[in-house]
Short mmCIF file of C-alpha atoms and ligand atoms in Angstrom, two decimals:
data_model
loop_
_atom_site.label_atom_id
_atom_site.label_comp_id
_atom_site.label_asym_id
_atom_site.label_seq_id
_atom_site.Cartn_x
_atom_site.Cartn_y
_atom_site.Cartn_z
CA UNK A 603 122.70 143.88 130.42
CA UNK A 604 125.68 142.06 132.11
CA UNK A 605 127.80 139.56 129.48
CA UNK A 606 129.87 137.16 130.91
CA UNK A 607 132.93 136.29 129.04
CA UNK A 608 134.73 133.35 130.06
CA UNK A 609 138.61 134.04 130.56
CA UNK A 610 139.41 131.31 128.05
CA UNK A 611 137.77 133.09 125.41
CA UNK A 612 139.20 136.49 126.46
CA UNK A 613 142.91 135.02 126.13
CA UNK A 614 141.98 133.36 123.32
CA UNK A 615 140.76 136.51 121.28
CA UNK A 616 143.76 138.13 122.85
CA UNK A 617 146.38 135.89 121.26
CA UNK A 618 144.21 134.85 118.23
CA UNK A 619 146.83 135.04 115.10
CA UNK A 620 143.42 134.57 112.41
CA UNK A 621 139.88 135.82 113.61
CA UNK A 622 137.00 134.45 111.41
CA UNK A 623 133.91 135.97 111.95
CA UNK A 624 130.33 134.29 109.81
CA UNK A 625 127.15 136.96 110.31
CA UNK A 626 123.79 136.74 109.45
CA UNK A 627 120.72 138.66 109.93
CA UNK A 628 120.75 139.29 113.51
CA UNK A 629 123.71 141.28 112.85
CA UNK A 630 121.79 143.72 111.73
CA UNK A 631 118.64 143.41 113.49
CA UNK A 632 119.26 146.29 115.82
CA UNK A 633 119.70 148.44 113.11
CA UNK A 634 115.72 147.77 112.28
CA UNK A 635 116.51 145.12 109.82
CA UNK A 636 114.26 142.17 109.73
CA UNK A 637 115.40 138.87 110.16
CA UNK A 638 113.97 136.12 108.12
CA UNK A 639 113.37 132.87 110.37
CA UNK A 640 112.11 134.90 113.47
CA UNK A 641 108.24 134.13 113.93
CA UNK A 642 106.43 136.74 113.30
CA UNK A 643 109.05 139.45 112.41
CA UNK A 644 110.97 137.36 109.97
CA UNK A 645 110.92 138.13 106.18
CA UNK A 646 110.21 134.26 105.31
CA UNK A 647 107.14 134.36 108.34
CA UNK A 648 105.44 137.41 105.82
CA UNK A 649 106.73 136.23 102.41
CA UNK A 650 107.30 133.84 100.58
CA UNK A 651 110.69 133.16 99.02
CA UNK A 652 109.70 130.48 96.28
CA UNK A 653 108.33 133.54 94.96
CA UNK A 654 110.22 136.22 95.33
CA UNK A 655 113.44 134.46 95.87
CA UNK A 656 114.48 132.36 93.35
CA UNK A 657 114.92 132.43 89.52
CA UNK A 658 111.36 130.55 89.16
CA UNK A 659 109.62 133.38 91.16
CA UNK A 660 111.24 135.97 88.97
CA UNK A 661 110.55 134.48 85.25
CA UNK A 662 107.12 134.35 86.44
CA UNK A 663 106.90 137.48 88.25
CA UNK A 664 109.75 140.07 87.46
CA UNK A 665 107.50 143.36 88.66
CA UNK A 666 106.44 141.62 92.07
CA UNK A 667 109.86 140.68 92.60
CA UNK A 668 111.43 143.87 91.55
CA UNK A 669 109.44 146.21 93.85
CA UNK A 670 110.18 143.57 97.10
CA UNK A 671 113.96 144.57 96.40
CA UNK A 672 113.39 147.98 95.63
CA UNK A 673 111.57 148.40 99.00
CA UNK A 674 114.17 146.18 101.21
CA UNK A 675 116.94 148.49 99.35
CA UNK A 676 115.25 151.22 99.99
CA UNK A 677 114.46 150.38 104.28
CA UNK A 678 118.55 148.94 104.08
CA UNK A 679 119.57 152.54 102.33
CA UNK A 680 117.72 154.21 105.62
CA UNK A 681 119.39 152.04 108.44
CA UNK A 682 122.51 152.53 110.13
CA UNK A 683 125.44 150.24 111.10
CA UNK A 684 124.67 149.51 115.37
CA UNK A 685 127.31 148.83 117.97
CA UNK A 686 127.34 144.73 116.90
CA UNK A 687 129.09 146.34 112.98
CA UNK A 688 130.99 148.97 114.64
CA UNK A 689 132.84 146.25 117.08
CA UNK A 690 133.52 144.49 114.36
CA UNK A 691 135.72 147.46 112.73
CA UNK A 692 137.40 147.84 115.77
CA UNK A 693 138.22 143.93 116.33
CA UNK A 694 140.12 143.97 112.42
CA UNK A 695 141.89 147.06 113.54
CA UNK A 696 143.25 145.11 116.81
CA UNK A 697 144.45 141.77 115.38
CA UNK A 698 146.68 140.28 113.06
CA UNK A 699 144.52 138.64 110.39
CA UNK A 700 140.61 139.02 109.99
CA UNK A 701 138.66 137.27 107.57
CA UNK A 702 134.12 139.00 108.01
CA UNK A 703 131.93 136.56 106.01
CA UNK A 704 128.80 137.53 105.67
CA UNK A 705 125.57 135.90 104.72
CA UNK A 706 124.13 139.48 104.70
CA UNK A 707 123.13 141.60 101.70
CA UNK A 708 122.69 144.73 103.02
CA UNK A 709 126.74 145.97 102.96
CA UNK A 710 126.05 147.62 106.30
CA UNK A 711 129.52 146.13 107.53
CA UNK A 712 130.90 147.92 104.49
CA UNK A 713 129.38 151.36 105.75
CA UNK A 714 130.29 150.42 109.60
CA UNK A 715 133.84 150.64 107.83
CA UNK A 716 135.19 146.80 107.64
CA UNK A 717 137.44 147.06 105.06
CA UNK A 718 137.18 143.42 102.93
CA UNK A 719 134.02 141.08 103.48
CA UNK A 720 133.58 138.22 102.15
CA UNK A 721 129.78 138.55 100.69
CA UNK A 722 128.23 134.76 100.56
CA UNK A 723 124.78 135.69 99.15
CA UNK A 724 125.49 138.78 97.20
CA UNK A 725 124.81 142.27 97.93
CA UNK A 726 121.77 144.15 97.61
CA UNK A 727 122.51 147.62 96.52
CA UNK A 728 124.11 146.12 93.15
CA UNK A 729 122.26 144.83 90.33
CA UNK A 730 123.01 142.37 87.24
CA UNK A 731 121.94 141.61 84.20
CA UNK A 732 119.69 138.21 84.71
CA UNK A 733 121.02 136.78 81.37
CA UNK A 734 124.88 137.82 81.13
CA UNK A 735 125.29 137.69 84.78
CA UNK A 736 127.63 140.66 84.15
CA UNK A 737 127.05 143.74 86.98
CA UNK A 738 125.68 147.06 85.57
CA UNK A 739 126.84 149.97 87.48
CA UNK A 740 123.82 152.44 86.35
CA UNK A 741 120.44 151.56 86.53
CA UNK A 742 117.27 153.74 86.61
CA UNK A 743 115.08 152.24 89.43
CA UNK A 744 111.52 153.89 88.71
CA UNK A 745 108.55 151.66 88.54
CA UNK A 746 109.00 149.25 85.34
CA UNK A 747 111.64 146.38 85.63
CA UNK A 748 115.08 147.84 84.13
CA UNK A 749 116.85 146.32 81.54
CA UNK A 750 120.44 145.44 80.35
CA UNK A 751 121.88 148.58 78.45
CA UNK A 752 124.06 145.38 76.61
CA UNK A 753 120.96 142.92 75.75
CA UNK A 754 118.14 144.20 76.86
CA UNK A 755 117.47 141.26 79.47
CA UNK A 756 115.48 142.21 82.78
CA UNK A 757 118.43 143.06 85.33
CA UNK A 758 118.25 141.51 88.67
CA UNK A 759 119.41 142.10 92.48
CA UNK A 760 123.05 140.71 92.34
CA UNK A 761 122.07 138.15 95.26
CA UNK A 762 121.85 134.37 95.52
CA UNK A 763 118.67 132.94 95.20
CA UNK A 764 117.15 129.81 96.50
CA UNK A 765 118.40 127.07 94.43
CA UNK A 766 121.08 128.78 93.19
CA UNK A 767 124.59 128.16 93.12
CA UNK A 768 126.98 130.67 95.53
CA UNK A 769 129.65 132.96 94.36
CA UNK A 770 132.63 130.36 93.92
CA UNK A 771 135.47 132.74 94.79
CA UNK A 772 133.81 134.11 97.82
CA UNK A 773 133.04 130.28 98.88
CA UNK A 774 136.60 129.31 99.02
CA UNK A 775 138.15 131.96 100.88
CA UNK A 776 135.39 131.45 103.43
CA UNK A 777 136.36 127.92 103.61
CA UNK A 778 139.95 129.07 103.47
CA UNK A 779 139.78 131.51 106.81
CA UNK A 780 137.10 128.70 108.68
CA UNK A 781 140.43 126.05 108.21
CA UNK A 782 142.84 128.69 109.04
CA UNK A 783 141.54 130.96 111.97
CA UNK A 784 142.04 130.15 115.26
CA UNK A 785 139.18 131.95 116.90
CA UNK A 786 135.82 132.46 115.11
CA UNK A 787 132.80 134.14 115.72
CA UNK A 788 129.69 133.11 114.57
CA UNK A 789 127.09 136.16 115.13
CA UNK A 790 123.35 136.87 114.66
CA UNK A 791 122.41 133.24 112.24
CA UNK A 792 120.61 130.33 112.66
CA UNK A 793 122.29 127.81 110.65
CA UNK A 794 120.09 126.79 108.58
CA UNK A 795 121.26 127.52 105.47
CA UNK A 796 124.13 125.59 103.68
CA UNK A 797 127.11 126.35 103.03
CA UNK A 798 127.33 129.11 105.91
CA UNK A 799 126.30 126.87 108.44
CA UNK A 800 128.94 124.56 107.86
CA UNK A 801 131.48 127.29 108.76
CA UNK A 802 131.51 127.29 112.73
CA UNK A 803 131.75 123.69 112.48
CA UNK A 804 135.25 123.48 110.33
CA UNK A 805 136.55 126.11 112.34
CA UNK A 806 135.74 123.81 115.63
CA UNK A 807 137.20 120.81 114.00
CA UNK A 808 140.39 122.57 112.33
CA UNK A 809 141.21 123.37 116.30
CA UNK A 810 139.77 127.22 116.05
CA UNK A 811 138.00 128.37 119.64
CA UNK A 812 134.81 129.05 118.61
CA UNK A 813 132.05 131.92 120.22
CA UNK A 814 128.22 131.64 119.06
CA UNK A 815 126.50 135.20 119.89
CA UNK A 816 122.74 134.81 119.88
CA UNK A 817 120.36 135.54 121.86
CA UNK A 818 118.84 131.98 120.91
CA UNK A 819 120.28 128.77 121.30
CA UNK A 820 118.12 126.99 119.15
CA UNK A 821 119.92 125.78 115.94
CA UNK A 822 123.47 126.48 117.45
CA UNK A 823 126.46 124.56 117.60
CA UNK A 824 127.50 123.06 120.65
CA UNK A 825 131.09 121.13 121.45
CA UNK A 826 133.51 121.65 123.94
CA UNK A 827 135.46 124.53 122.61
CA UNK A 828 132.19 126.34 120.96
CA UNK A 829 131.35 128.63 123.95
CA UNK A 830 128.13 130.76 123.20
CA UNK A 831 127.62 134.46 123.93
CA UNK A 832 123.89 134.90 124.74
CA UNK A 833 122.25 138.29 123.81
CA UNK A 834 121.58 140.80 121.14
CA UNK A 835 124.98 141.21 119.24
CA UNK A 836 125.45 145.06 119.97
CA UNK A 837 125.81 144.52 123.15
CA UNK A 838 127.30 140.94 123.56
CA UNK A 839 130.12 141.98 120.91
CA UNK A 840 131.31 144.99 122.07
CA UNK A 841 131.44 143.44 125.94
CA UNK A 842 133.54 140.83 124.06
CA UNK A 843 135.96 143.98 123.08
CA UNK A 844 136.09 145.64 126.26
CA UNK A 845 136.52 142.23 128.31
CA UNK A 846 139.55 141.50 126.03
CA UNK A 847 141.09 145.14 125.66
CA UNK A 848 139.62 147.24 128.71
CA UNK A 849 140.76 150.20 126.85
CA UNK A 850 137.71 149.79 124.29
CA UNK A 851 135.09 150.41 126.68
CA UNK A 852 133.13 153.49 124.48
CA UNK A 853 129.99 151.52 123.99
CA UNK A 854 130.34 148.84 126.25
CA UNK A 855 127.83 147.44 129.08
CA UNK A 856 129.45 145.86 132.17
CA UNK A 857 131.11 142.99 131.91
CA UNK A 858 132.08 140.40 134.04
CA UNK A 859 135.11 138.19 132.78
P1 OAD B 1462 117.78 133.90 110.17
O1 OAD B 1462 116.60 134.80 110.13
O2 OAD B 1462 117.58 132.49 109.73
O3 OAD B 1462 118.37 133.86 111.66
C1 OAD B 1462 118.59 135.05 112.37
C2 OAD B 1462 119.30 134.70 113.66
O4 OAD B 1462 119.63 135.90 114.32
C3 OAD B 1462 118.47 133.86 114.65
O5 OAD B 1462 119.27 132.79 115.12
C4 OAD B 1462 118.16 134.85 115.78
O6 OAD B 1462 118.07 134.21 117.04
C5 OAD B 1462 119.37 135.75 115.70
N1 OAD B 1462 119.18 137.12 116.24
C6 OAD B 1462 118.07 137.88 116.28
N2 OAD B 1462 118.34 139.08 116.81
C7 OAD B 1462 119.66 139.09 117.11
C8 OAD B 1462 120.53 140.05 117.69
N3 OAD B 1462 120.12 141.27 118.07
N4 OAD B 1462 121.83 139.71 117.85
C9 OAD B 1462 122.29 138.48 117.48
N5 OAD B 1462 121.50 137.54 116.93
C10 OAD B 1462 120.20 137.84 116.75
O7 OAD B 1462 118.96 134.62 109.34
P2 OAD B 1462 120.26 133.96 108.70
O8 OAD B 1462 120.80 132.88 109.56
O9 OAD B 1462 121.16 135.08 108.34
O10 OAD B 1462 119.63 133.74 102.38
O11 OAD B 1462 119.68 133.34 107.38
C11 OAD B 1462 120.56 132.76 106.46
C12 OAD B 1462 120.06 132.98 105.06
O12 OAD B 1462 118.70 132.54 104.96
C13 OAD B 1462 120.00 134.43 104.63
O13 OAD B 1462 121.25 134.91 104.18
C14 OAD B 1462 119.00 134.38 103.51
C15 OAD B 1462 117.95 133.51 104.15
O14 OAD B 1462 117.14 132.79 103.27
C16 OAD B 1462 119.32 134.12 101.14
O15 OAD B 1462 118.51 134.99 100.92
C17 OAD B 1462 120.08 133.40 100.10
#
């Protein structure tokens, strides 16, 4: 596949002083990680999240939700970071601030080797208690729900449900690094979740050059300096790389720039 970068983006990544970057699921789709809007593949298509998404669903239901984590932890446990995570390593190693937000769960930027990401929805492969909210580093995960060594409440995936509030701390310095980068990239999400999807946008209006990389244009932003990428990530990103540092090219398909 050929990816056309336009030169204003390539000297704009080159002189960039703050790189934002917001994933979502098509981040990680090439690593065999479902999406959940897609039709037909997506999780949302196959499930249904009122149940097995949100505090409701889990009063009701603890077991059914319990063993839809355990086997999504257990498929995310057997994937691998692809080339779309491991450009991403190399772009914080090349500039001179980098801010990854991630609407992900599955801390496969973590294992790519990004070094501080900003986790918007939680993280999968840590759990909490559902009562003290308070993370519990051991847990045994056989068949029956597991319970708070402290209270004795169910324990639940440390991730943010429908309906429920995000993790403040991680909110602000996302809205903190949209305001102050002055290129962002906006990879692998559809936008249709609040407060992520806001994020492309304040980086366009705060005067950041922002790059939409998606193989789908539906749901993406469009303004006169939001250029988009179009194509799976782990290819369009590290063409991105190559077209802006030509010494980068270990993964890369041609690019013309
Ligand atoms: P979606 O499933 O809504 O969107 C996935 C996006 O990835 C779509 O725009 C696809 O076109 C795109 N895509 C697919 N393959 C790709 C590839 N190889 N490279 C790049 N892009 C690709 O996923 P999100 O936008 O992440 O929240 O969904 C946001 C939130 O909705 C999730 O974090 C989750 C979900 O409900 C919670 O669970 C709280």
């Amino acid at each position: 596949m050929t990816v056309a970068v336009p030169p204003e983006v390539v000297s704009a990544l080159r002189q960039a002083r703050h790189v934002g970057v917001l994933t979502g699921a098509g981040v990680s789709a090439e690593s065999g990680i479902p999406t959940f809007r897609e039709a037909l593949t997506g999780l949302w298509a196959r499930y249904d999240p009122a149940e097995l998404a949100s505090p409701g669903g889990f009063a009701r239901d603890p077991e059914r939700v319990w063993r839809w984590y355990r086997e999504r932890r257990m498929a995310i446990a057997r994937a691998e970071p692809n080339p779309a995570h491991r450009a991403l390593v190399d772009l914080e190693g090349r500039v001179d601030r980098f801010t990854l937000i991630t609407q992900n769960i599955d801390a496969l930027h973590a294992r790519a080797g990004n070094r501080d990401v900003v986790e918007l929805h939680g993280n999968i492969t840590r759990v909490r208690c559902s009562v003290e909210n308070v993370v519990v580093p051991d847990f045994e995960d056989g068949d029956a729900v597991p319970t708070c060594p402290a209270c004795g409440a169910c324990l639940r995936p440390d991730v943010v449900w429908f309906g429920e509030l995000l993790p403040m701390t991680a909110l602000e310095r996302a809205w903190a690094a949209a305001r102050d980068a002055d290129f962002f990239l906006s990879v692998g999400t559809s936008n249709l979740v609040e407060p992520a999807a806001s994020l492309p946008w304040i980086a366009a209006r705060s005067g950041a050059l922002v790059v939409v990389v998606n193989p789908s244009d539906e749901g993406q932003q469009h303004g006169p300096t939001i250029h988009h990428l179009a194509g799976p990530a782990g290819q369009v990103l590290p063409a991105l790389l190559a077209a802006a540092w030509p010494d980068s090219a270990a993964e890369t398909p041609r690019v013309d720039s």
